[in-house]
XYZ file of C-alpha atoms in Angstrom:
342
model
C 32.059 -83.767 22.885
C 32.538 -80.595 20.399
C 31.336 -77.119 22.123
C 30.996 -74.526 19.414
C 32.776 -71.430 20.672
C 31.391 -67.823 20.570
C 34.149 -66.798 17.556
C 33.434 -70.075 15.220
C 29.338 -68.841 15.471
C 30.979 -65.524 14.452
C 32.767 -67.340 11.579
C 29.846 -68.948 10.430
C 27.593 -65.415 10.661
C 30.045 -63.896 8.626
C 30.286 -66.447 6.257
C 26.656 -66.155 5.423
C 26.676 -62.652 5.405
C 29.322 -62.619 3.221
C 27.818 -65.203 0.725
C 24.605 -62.912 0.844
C 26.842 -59.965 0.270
C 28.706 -61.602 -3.001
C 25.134 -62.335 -4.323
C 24.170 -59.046 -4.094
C 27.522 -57.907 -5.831
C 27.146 -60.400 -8.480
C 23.800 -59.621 -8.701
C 24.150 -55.897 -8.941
C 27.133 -56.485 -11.580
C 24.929 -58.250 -13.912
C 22.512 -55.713 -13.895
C 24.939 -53.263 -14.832
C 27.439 -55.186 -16.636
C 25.361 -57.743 -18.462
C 22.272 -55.507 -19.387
C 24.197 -52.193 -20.344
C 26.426 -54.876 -22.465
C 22.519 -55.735 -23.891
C 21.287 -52.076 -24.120
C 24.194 -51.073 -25.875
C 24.296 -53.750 -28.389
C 20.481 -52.828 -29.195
C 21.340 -49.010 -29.772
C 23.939 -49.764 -32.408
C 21.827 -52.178 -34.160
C 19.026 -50.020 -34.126
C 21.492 -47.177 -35.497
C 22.709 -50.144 -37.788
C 18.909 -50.759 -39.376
C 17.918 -47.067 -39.650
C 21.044 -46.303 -41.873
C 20.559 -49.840 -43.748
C 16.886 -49.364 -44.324
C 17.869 -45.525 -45.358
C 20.580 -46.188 -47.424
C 18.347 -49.234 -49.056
C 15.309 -46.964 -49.511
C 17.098 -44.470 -51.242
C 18.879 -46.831 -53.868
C 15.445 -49.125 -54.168
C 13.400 -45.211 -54.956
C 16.037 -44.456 -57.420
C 15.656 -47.703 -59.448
C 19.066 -49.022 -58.181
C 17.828 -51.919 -56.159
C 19.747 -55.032 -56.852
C 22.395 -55.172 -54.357
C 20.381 -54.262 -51.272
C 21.549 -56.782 -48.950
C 25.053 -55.770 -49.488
C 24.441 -52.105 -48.636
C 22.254 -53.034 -45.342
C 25.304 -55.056 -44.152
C 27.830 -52.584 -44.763
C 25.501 -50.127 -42.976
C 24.705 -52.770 -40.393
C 28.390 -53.490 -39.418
C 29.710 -50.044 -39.747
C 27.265 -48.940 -37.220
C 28.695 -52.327 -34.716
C 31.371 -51.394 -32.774
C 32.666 -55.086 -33.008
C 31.982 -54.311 -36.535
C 29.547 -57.636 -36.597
C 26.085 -57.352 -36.702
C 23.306 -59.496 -38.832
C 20.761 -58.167 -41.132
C 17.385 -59.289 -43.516
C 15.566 -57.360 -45.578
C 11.897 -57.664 -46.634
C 9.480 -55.232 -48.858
C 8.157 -54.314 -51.626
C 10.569 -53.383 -54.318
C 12.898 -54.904 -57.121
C 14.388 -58.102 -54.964
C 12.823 -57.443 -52.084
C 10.931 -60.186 -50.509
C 7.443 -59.275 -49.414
C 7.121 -58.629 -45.190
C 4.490 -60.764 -43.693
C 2.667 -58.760 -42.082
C 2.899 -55.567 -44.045
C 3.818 -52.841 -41.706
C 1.867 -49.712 -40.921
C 2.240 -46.729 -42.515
C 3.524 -48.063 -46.365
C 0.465 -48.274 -47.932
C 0.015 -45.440 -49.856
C 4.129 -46.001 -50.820
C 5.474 -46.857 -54.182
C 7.792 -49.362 -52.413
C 9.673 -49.635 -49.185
C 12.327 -51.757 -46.856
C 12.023 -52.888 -43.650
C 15.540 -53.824 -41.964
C 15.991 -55.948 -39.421
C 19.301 -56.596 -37.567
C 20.539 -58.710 -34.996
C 23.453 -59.779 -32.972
C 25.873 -61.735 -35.002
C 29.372 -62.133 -32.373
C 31.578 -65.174 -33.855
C 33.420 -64.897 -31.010
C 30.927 -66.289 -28.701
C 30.918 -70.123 -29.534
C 28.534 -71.966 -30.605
C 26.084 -68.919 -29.596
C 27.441 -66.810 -32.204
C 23.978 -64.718 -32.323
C 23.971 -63.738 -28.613
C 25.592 -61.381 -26.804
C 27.750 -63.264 -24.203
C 27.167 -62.318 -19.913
C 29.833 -61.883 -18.044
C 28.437 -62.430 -14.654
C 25.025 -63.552 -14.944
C 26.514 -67.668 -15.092
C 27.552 -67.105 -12.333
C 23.764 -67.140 -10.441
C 22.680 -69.239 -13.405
C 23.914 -71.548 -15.317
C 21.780 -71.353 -18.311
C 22.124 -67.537 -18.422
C 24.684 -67.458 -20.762
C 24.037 -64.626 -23.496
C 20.768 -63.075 -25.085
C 20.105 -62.442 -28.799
C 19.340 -58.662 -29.193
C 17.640 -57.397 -32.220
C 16.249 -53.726 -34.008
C 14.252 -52.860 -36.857
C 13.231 -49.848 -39.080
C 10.865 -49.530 -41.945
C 11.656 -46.865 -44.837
C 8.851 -46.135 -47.646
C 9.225 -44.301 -50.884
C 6.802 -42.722 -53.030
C 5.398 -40.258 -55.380
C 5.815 -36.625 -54.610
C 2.632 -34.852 -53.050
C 3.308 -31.251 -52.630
C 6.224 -29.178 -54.495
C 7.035 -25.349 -55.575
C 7.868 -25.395 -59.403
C 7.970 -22.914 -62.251
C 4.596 -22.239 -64.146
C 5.422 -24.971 -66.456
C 3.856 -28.221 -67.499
C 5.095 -31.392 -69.676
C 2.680 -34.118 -71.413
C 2.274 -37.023 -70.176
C 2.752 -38.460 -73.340
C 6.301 -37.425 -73.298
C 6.452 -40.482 -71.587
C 7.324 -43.924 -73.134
C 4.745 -46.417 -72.040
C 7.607 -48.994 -72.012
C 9.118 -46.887 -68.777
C 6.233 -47.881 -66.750
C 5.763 -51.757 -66.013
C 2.155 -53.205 -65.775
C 2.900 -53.477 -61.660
C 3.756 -49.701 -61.651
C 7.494 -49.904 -61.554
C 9.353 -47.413 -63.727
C 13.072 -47.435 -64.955
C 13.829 -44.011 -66.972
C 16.884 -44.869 -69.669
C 19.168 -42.052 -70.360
C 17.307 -41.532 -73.449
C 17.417 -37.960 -74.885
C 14.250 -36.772 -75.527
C 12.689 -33.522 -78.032
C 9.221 -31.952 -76.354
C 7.650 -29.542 -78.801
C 5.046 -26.715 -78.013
C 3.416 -27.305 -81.601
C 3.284 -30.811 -81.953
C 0.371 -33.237 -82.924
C -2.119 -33.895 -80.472
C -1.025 -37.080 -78.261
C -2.442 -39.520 -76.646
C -6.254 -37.916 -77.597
C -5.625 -35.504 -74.624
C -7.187 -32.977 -76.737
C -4.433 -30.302 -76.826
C -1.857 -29.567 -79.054
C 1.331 -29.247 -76.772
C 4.173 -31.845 -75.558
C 4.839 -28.561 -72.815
C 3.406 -25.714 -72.094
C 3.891 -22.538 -69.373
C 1.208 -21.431 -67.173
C -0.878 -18.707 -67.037
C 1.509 -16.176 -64.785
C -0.631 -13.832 -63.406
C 3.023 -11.874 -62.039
C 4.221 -11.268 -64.823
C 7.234 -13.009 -63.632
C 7.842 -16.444 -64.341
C 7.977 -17.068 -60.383
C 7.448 -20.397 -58.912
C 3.856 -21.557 -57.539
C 2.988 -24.525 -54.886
C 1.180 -27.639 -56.232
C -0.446 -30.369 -54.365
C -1.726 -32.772 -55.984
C -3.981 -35.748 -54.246
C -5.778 -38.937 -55.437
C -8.162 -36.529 -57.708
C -5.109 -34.732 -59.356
C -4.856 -30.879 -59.298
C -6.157 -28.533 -61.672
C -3.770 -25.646 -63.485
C -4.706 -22.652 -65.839
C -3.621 -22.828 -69.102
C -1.088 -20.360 -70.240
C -0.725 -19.061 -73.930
C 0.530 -22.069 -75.721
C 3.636 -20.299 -76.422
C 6.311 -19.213 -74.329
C 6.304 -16.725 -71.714
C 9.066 -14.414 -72.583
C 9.437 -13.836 -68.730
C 10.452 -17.362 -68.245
C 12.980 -17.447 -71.033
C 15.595 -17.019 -68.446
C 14.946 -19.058 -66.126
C 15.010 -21.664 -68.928
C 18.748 -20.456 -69.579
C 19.835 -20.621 -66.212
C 18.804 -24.192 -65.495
C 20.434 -25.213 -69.094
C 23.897 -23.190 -68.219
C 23.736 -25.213 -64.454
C 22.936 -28.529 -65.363
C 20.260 -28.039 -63.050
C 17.560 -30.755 -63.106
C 14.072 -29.270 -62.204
C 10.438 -30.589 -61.159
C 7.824 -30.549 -63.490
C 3.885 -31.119 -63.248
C 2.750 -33.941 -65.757
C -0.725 -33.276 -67.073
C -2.682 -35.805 -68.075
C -5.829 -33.886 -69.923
C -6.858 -30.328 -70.322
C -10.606 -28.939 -70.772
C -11.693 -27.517 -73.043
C -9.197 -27.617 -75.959
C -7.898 -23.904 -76.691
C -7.653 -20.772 -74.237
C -9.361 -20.288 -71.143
C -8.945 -23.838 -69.583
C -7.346 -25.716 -67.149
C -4.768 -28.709 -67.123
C -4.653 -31.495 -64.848
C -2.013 -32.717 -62.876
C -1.648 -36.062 -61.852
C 1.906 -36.249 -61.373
C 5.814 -34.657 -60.766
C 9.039 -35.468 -62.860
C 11.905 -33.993 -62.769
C 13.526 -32.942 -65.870
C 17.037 -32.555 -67.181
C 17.945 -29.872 -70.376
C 20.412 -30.920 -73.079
C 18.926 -28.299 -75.031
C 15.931 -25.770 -75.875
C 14.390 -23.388 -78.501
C 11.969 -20.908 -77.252
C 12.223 -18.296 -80.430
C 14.234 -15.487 -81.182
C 16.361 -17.064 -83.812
C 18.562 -19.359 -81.557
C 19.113 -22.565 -80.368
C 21.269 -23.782 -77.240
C 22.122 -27.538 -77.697
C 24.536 -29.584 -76.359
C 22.563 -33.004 -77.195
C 23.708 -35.611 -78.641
C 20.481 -36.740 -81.052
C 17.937 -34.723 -80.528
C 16.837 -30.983 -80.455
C 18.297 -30.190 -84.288
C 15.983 -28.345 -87.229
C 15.032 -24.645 -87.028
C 15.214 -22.460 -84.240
C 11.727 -21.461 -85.042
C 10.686 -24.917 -83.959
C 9.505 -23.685 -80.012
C 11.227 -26.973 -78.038
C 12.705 -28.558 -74.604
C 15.709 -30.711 -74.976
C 16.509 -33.560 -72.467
C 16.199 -36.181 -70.140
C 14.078 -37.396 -67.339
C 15.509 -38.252 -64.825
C 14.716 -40.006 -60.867
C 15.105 -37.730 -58.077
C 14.357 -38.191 -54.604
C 13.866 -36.014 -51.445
C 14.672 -37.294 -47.757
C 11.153 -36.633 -46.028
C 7.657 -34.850 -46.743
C 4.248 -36.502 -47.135
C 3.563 -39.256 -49.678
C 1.560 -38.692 -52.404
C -0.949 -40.793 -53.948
C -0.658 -39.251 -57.169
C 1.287 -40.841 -60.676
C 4.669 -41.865 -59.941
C 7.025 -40.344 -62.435
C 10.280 -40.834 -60.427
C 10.318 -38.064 -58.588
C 10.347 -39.175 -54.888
C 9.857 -38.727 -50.991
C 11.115 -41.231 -48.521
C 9.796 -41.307 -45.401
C 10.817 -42.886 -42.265
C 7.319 -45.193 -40.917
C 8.792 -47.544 -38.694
């Protein structure tokens, strides 16, 4: 007959104990070693959609969209530190396919991106999307890996509020072919002559392609605009040019400095003592002007020849876009806000 002794009951305790022990070690290491291998994976995809959905954003609101899923996976993998990461796009822009549902916060946007990334590791088998556990098989089996995924939503849209010179530009200076029947707009480098004493366009009942403002300084200084669903409302100026502001005009030409501009859209009544409406901001690049005085600065290449009595604005419009600020719900004339939603 077998008589268990006192030190094989001590065995067997210990044995136990130590099996409950190693569980708890495993255990703990899976918490720290498995899940910070899953929290870190999820900060550098989220990093990895924020700068895709950014970097997207901005090409999409500067009518460079077509190769937006190549820039979100650069963007995507850069931010990996395996330098492998997974990433769709959806929206509403040039190429973009529509999100379903439509997130919060884009509705009053011209466009915007939402990126999504996820774990892409080749290296893991035949679960190449998962991030693989190092100890967690070990209690389980099935508890191999874990997908891990992030997400962040970009919109673009029309400027709302901006400080500009006390200056205005027709919007019939605009070629109806630049805006598309669903509100898209591509601006061509096309050189373009704005006179102060041209025809009346478009029936908006005054005879100016640009005008300055009424500048109650004296100064030509810059004024804040805000402009909302109803547009904004401007005093005329002189229909001529404010001397004042005939440097300005030289400084931005000698820079190459492209510059915001209201776009009006009517003016009541016709003549002095009335107001222009706003319904709109472009941004607007000199090749050349003519405000009196004999002279002409031009470095066109078509446009902005004849006399230098002929009161002109030589140039091009051109898309410009600002990282943050609220979005408007005015016209959009390509001048931009893009705003982080989601």
């Amino acid at each position: 007959m077998f008589h268990s002794t006192r030190s094989d009951r001590d065995r067997g305790a210990i044995l136990v104990w130590f099996s409950a022990f190693a569980l708890v070690i495993l255990g703990s290491g899976a918490l720290v070693i498995d899940m910070g291998a899953l929290w870190s994976e999820r900060r550098q995809l989220q990093n990895g959609a924020d700068a895709a959905a950014l970097a997207v954003a901005v090409d999409c609101s500067k009518m460079a969209c077509t190769q937006s899923q190549e820039t979100a996976l650069n963007y995507a993998q850069l931010n990996a530190a395996d330098g492998e990461a997974s990433v769709t796009l959806c929206g509403r822009g040039a190429g973009l396919t529509a999100c379903v549902p439509e997130p919060a916060g884009v509705s009053n946007a011209v466009g915007y991106v939402r990126a999504l990334t996820s774990t892409w590791n080749p290296g893991n088998g035949g679960s190449s999307d998962q991030v693989r556990f190092v100890l967690a098989p070990f209690l389980d089996a099935l508890q191999v890996g874990q997908t891990v995924g992030a997400a962040a939503t970009v919109a673009w849209g029309s400027l709302r509020t901006a400080i500009v010179l006390p200056m205005v530009i027709s919007k019939c200076s605009f070629d109806p072919a630049w805006i598309a029947e669903d509100g898209s707009l591509s601006l061509p480098d096309t050189e373009i002559e704005i006179s102060s004493n041209a025809d009346k366009l478009c029936n908006l009942g005054w005879p100016a392609g640009f005008d300055f403002l009424a500048d109650s300084t004296n100064s030509c200084g810059t004024i804040a605009i805000d402009i909302d669903a109803d547009g904004t409302t401007l005093e005329a100026g002189s229909e001529g040019v404010l001397p004042q502001c005939r440097p300005v005009i030289e400084a931005l030409y000698e820079a190459g400095q492209t510059f915001i501009v209201p776009i009006v859209d009517s003016r009541t009544p016709p003549g002095s003592n009335s107001t222009y409406t706003a319904d709109g901001f472009a941004s607007f690049k000199l090749c050349g002007f003519a405000l009196g005085g004999g002279y002409i600065e031009n470095s066109c290449s078509t446009v902005c020849n004849g006399l230098p009595s002929k009161i002109r604005i030589c140039g091009t419009f051109e898309s410009l876009t600002f990282n943050g600020g609220e979005l408007g719900d005015g016209t959009d004339y390509g001048t931009r806000i893009l705003r982080v939603v989601g």
